[in-house]
Amino acid sequence: MVSRRRDYGLILLASVLWGTSFPGSKLTVGTVDPLFLTFARLALGASLGVVVLAAMRRLDLRIFREPIVWVLGAVNAIGFALQNEGILLTTASKTALLVNVNIVFIAILMVVFFQEAVTRAKVAGILIGVMGVVVLATKLDPTTLRGGQFEGDLLVFAAGGVWAFYVAGMKKRVDRGGDYIALTAGILVASAAVAAIPLFFVGWPLPTSETGWLGIVYLGLVPTFAPLKLYVASMRTISPTISALL
């Protein structure tokens, strides 16, 4: 019971940190190429994870021998790329709304792949959770959904769908046990490596403003490694469906 209460706290803390990434990303993509932002954010998050592991003397390169780490890294990179490309074309509020609707996809995937029971309480929770996202993102004011382009809305909605599969895959790997901090850092390293691939074809558009670099540093060091680590840790005792609701 104590462990589960602790993990609920971890999820709530992760959600606070993640929540700051939407306005932060919207501000940053105004001065930074979305693909470069994806790579830079993931690379900084991965670097922080490796430093933490080294400081704890838990750095183990065998994590990179697991195919699922690279698959999850690729899926994570695709999700971030879609979100950053989309948020450039739409608003931060709509991005938060459309990305977090993935709670519905997560619930479906947990039933399909993990045979998770569908109870009335859980269905009610999902409906309340979706409504909560709507209230937080729009304040029930339809005018907040104005602005942006439909293409941007589609991209961020697709990012939410991609991350639903990422969560299901992560749950499968976490259930196998092992060092969750090493798993988090390993996935971020794989994500950064995959995110770098498009830049070899389109060039490396470095930011030219101080604001752009500050945004990259914040997004890379605050709402990336730490919340992902907390989220992975909570998966040991909490269903991803419940985590998504929180």
Coordinates of C-alpha atoms in Angstrom, one line a residue:
M1 CA 0.0 0.0 0.0
V2 CA 2.8 2.4 0.9
S3 CA 4.6 1.6 -2.4
R4 CA 1.4 2.2 -4.4
R5 CA 0.8 5.5 -2.7
R6 CA 4.4 6.5 -3.4
D7 CA 3.9 5.6 -7.1
Y8 CA 0.7 7.7 -7.3
G9 CA 2.8 10.6 -6.0
L10 CA 5.4 9.9 -8.6
I11 CA 2.8 10.0 -11.4
L12 CA 1.4 13.3 -10.1
L13 CA 4.8 14.9 -10.0
A14 CA 5.6 13.6 -13.5
S15 CA 2.4 15.2 -14.8
V16 CA 3.3 18.5 -13.3
L17 CA 6.7 18.4 -15.0
W18 CA 5.3 17.2 -18.3
G19 CA 2.6 19.9 -18.2
T20 CA 5.2 22.6 -18.5
S21 CA 6.5 21.1 -21.7
F22 CA 3.5 22.2 -23.8
P23 CA 3.9 26.0 -23.4
G24 CA 7.7 25.5 -23.3
S25 CA 7.6 23.7 -26.6
K26 CA 5.3 26.2 -28.2
L27 CA 7.6 29.1 -27.2
T28 CA 10.7 27.3 -28.4
V29 CA 9.5 26.1 -31.8
G30 CA 9.1 29.7 -32.7
T31 CA 12.8 30.1 -32.9
V32 CA 14.1 26.5 -33.2
D33 CA 13.5 24.0 -36.0
P34 CA 11.1 21.3 -34.8
L35 CA 13.3 18.4 -35.8
F36 CA 16.4 19.9 -34.2
L37 CA 14.4 20.6 -31.1
T38 CA 13.3 16.9 -31.0
F39 CA 16.9 15.7 -31.2
A40 CA 18.4 18.3 -28.8
R41 CA 15.7 17.8 -26.1
L42 CA 16.1 14.0 -26.2
A43 CA 19.9 14.2 -26.4
L44 CA 20.0 16.4 -23.3
G45 CA 17.5 14.2 -21.5
A46 CA 19.6 11.1 -22.4
S47 CA 22.8 12.8 -21.2
L48 CA 21.3 13.7 -17.9
G49 CA 20.1 10.0 -17.5
V50 CA 23.6 8.7 -18.3
V51 CA 25.2 11.1 -15.8
V52 CA 22.7 10.0 -13.1
L53 CA 23.5 6.4 -13.8
A54 CA 27.2 7.0 -13.7
A55 CA 26.9 8.9 -10.4
M56 CA 24.9 6.0 -8.9
R57 CA 27.4 3.5 -10.4
R58 CA 24.6 1.7 -12.2
L59 CA 25.7 2.4 -15.8
D60 CA 25.3 -0.9 -17.7
L61 CA 25.7 -0.8 -21.4
R62 CA 23.9 -4.2 -21.8
I63 CA 20.6 -2.4 -21.8
F64 CA 21.4 -1.4 -25.4
R65 CA 21.5 -5.1 -26.4
E66 CA 17.7 -5.3 -25.9
P67 CA 15.8 -4.8 -29.2
I68 CA 12.7 -3.5 -27.4
V69 CA 14.8 -0.5 -26.0
W70 CA 15.6 0.6 -29.6
V71 CA 12.0 0.0 -30.7
L72 CA 10.6 2.1 -27.8
G73 CA 13.3 4.7 -28.5
A74 CA 12.2 5.0 -32.1
V75 CA 8.5 5.2 -31.2
N76 CA 9.3 7.9 -28.6
A77 CA 11.3 9.9 -31.1
I78 CA 8.5 9.7 -33.7
G79 CA 6.0 10.9 -31.1
F80 CA 8.2 13.9 -30.1
A81 CA 8.8 14.8 -33.8
L82 CA 5.1 14.7 -34.6
Q83 CA 4.3 16.9 -31.5
N84 CA 6.9 19.4 -32.3
E85 CA 6.0 19.7 -36.0
G86 CA 2.3 19.9 -35.0
I87 CA 2.6 22.5 -32.2
L88 CA 4.4 24.8 -34.6
L89 CA 1.1 24.9 -36.6
T90 CA -1.4 24.9 -33.7
T91 CA -1.8 26.2 -30.2
A92 CA -0.3 24.8 -26.9
S93 CA -3.8 24.3 -25.5
K94 CA -5.0 22.3 -28.4
T95 CA -1.8 20.3 -28.3
A96 CA -2.3 19.4 -24.6
L97 CA -5.9 18.5 -25.3
L98 CA -5.2 16.3 -28.4
V99 CA -2.1 14.6 -27.1
N100 CA -3.7 13.7 -23.7
V101 CA -6.8 12.1 -25.3
N102 CA -4.5 9.1 -25.8
I103 CA -5.9 7.9 -22.5
V104 CA -8.6 6.3 -24.6
F105 CA -6.1 4.5 -26.8
I106 CA -4.0 3.4 -23.8
A107 CA -7.1 1.9 -22.2
I108 CA -7.9 -0.1 -25.4
L109 CA -4.4 -1.3 -25.8
M110 CA -4.2 -2.5 -22.2
V111 CA -7.4 -4.6 -22.8
V112 CA -6.1 -6.0 -26.1
F113 CA -2.5 -6.8 -25.0
F114 CA -2.8 -7.3 -21.2
Q115 CA -6.3 -8.5 -20.9
E116 CA -7.0 -5.7 -18.3
A117 CA -10.5 -5.9 -17.0
V118 CA -12.9 -3.2 -18.1
T119 CA -15.0 -2.1 -15.1
R120 CA -17.7 0.5 -14.8
A121 CA -15.5 2.5 -12.5
K122 CA -12.7 2.5 -15.0
V123 CA -14.9 3.5 -17.8
A124 CA -16.3 6.3 -15.7
G125 CA -12.8 7.3 -14.7
I126 CA -11.8 7.5 -18.4
L127 CA -14.8 9.7 -19.2
I128 CA -14.1 11.9 -16.3
G129 CA -10.4 12.1 -17.2
V130 CA -11.1 13.1 -20.8
M131 CA -13.5 15.7 -19.5
G132 CA -10.8 16.9 -17.1
V133 CA -8.4 17.3 -20.0
V134 CA -11.0 19.3 -21.9
V135 CA -11.7 21.6 -19.0
L136 CA -8.0 22.2 -18.3
A137 CA -7.1 22.8 -21.9
T138 CA -10.2 24.9 -22.9
K139 CA -11.7 26.2 -19.6
L140 CA -15.0 25.2 -21.4
D141 CA -14.5 28.3 -23.7
P142 CA -14.8 27.2 -27.3
T143 CA -12.9 30.3 -28.5
T144 CA -9.7 28.8 -27.0
L145 CA -9.8 26.2 -29.8
R146 CA -9.6 28.8 -32.5
G147 CA -6.3 29.4 -34.2
G148 CA -3.8 27.0 -35.6
Q149 CA -4.1 24.8 -38.6
F150 CA -5.9 21.5 -39.1
E151 CA -2.6 19.9 -40.2
G152 CA -1.1 20.8 -36.8
D153 CA -4.0 19.3 -35.0
L154 CA -3.7 16.1 -36.9
L155 CA 0.0 15.8 -36.2
V156 CA -0.3 16.3 -32.4
F157 CA -3.3 13.9 -32.3
A158 CA -1.1 11.4 -34.1
A159 CA 1.6 11.9 -31.5
G160 CA -0.9 11.0 -28.8
G161 CA -1.7 7.8 -30.7
V162 CA 2.0 6.9 -31.1
W163 CA 2.6 7.4 -27.4
A164 CA -0.2 5.1 -26.6
F165 CA 1.7 2.3 -28.3
Y166 CA 4.9 3.5 -26.6
V167 CA 3.2 3.2 -23.2
A168 CA 1.9 -0.3 -23.9
G169 CA 5.4 -1.4 -25.0
M170 CA 7.0 0.2 -22.0
K171 CA 4.6 -1.6 -19.7
K172 CA 5.6 -4.9 -21.3
R173 CA 9.3 -4.2 -20.7
V174 CA 8.8 -2.9 -17.1
D175 CA 6.9 -6.1 -16.2
R176 CA 10.1 -8.1 -17.0
G177 CA 11.9 -6.3 -14.1
G178 CA 15.3 -4.7 -14.0
D179 CA 16.7 -1.3 -13.4
Y180 CA 14.1 1.2 -14.3
I181 CA 16.5 4.1 -14.3
A182 CA 18.8 2.3 -16.7
L183 CA 15.8 1.5 -18.9
T184 CA 14.7 5.2 -18.9
A185 CA 18.2 6.4 -19.9
G186 CA 18.6 3.7 -22.5
I187 CA 15.4 4.5 -24.2
L188 CA 16.2 8.2 -24.3
V189 CA 19.7 7.5 -25.8
A190 CA 18.0 5.4 -28.5
S191 CA 15.4 8.1 -29.0
A192 CA 18.1 10.7 -29.5
A193 CA 19.9 8.5 -32.0
V194 CA 16.8 8.0 -34.0
A195 CA 15.9 11.7 -33.8
A196 CA 19.3 12.6 -35.3
I197 CA 18.7 10.6 -38.5
P198 CA 16.5 13.2 -40.3
L199 CA 19.0 15.9 -39.5
F200 CA 21.6 14.3 -41.7
F201 CA 19.2 14.8 -44.7
V202 CA 17.8 18.2 -43.9
G203 CA 20.8 19.7 -42.3
W204 CA 21.5 20.8 -38.7
P205 CA 19.6 24.1 -38.3
L206 CA 21.2 25.4 -35.0
P207 CA 19.2 28.0 -33.1
T208 CA 20.3 31.6 -33.7
S209 CA 18.7 33.1 -30.6
E210 CA 19.4 32.9 -26.9
T211 CA 15.7 32.2 -26.4
G212 CA 15.9 29.1 -28.5
W213 CA 18.9 27.7 -26.6
L214 CA 17.3 28.4 -23.3
G215 CA 14.1 26.6 -24.4
I216 CA 16.2 23.6 -25.5
V217 CA 18.0 23.5 -22.2
Y218 CA 14.8 23.7 -20.1
L219 CA 13.0 21.1 -22.2
G220 CA 15.9 18.8 -22.2
L221 CA 16.8 19.0 -18.5
V222 CA 13.4 19.4 -16.7
P223 CA 10.4 17.8 -18.4
T224 CA 12.2 14.8 -20.1
F225 CA 14.4 12.4 -18.1
A226 CA 12.9 13.1 -14.6
P227 CA 9.2 12.7 -15.4
L228 CA 9.9 9.7 -17.7
K229 CA 11.9 8.0 -14.9
L230 CA 9.0 8.7 -12.4
Y231 CA 6.5 7.3 -14.9
V232 CA 8.4 4.2 -15.6
A233 CA 8.9 3.6 -11.8
S234 CA 5.2 3.9 -11.2
M235 CA 4.4 1.3 -13.8
R236 CA 5.7 -1.4 -11.4
T237 CA 2.5 -1.1 -9.3
I238 CA 0.0 1.1 -11.3
S239 CA -1.8 0.3 -14.5
P240 CA -0.9 2.7 -17.4
T241 CA -4.6 3.3 -17.7
I242 CA -4.7 4.7 -14.2
S243 CA -1.5 6.6 -14.8
A244 CA -3.0 8.2 -17.9
L245 CA -6.0 9.3 -15.9
L246 CA -3.8 11.0 -13.3

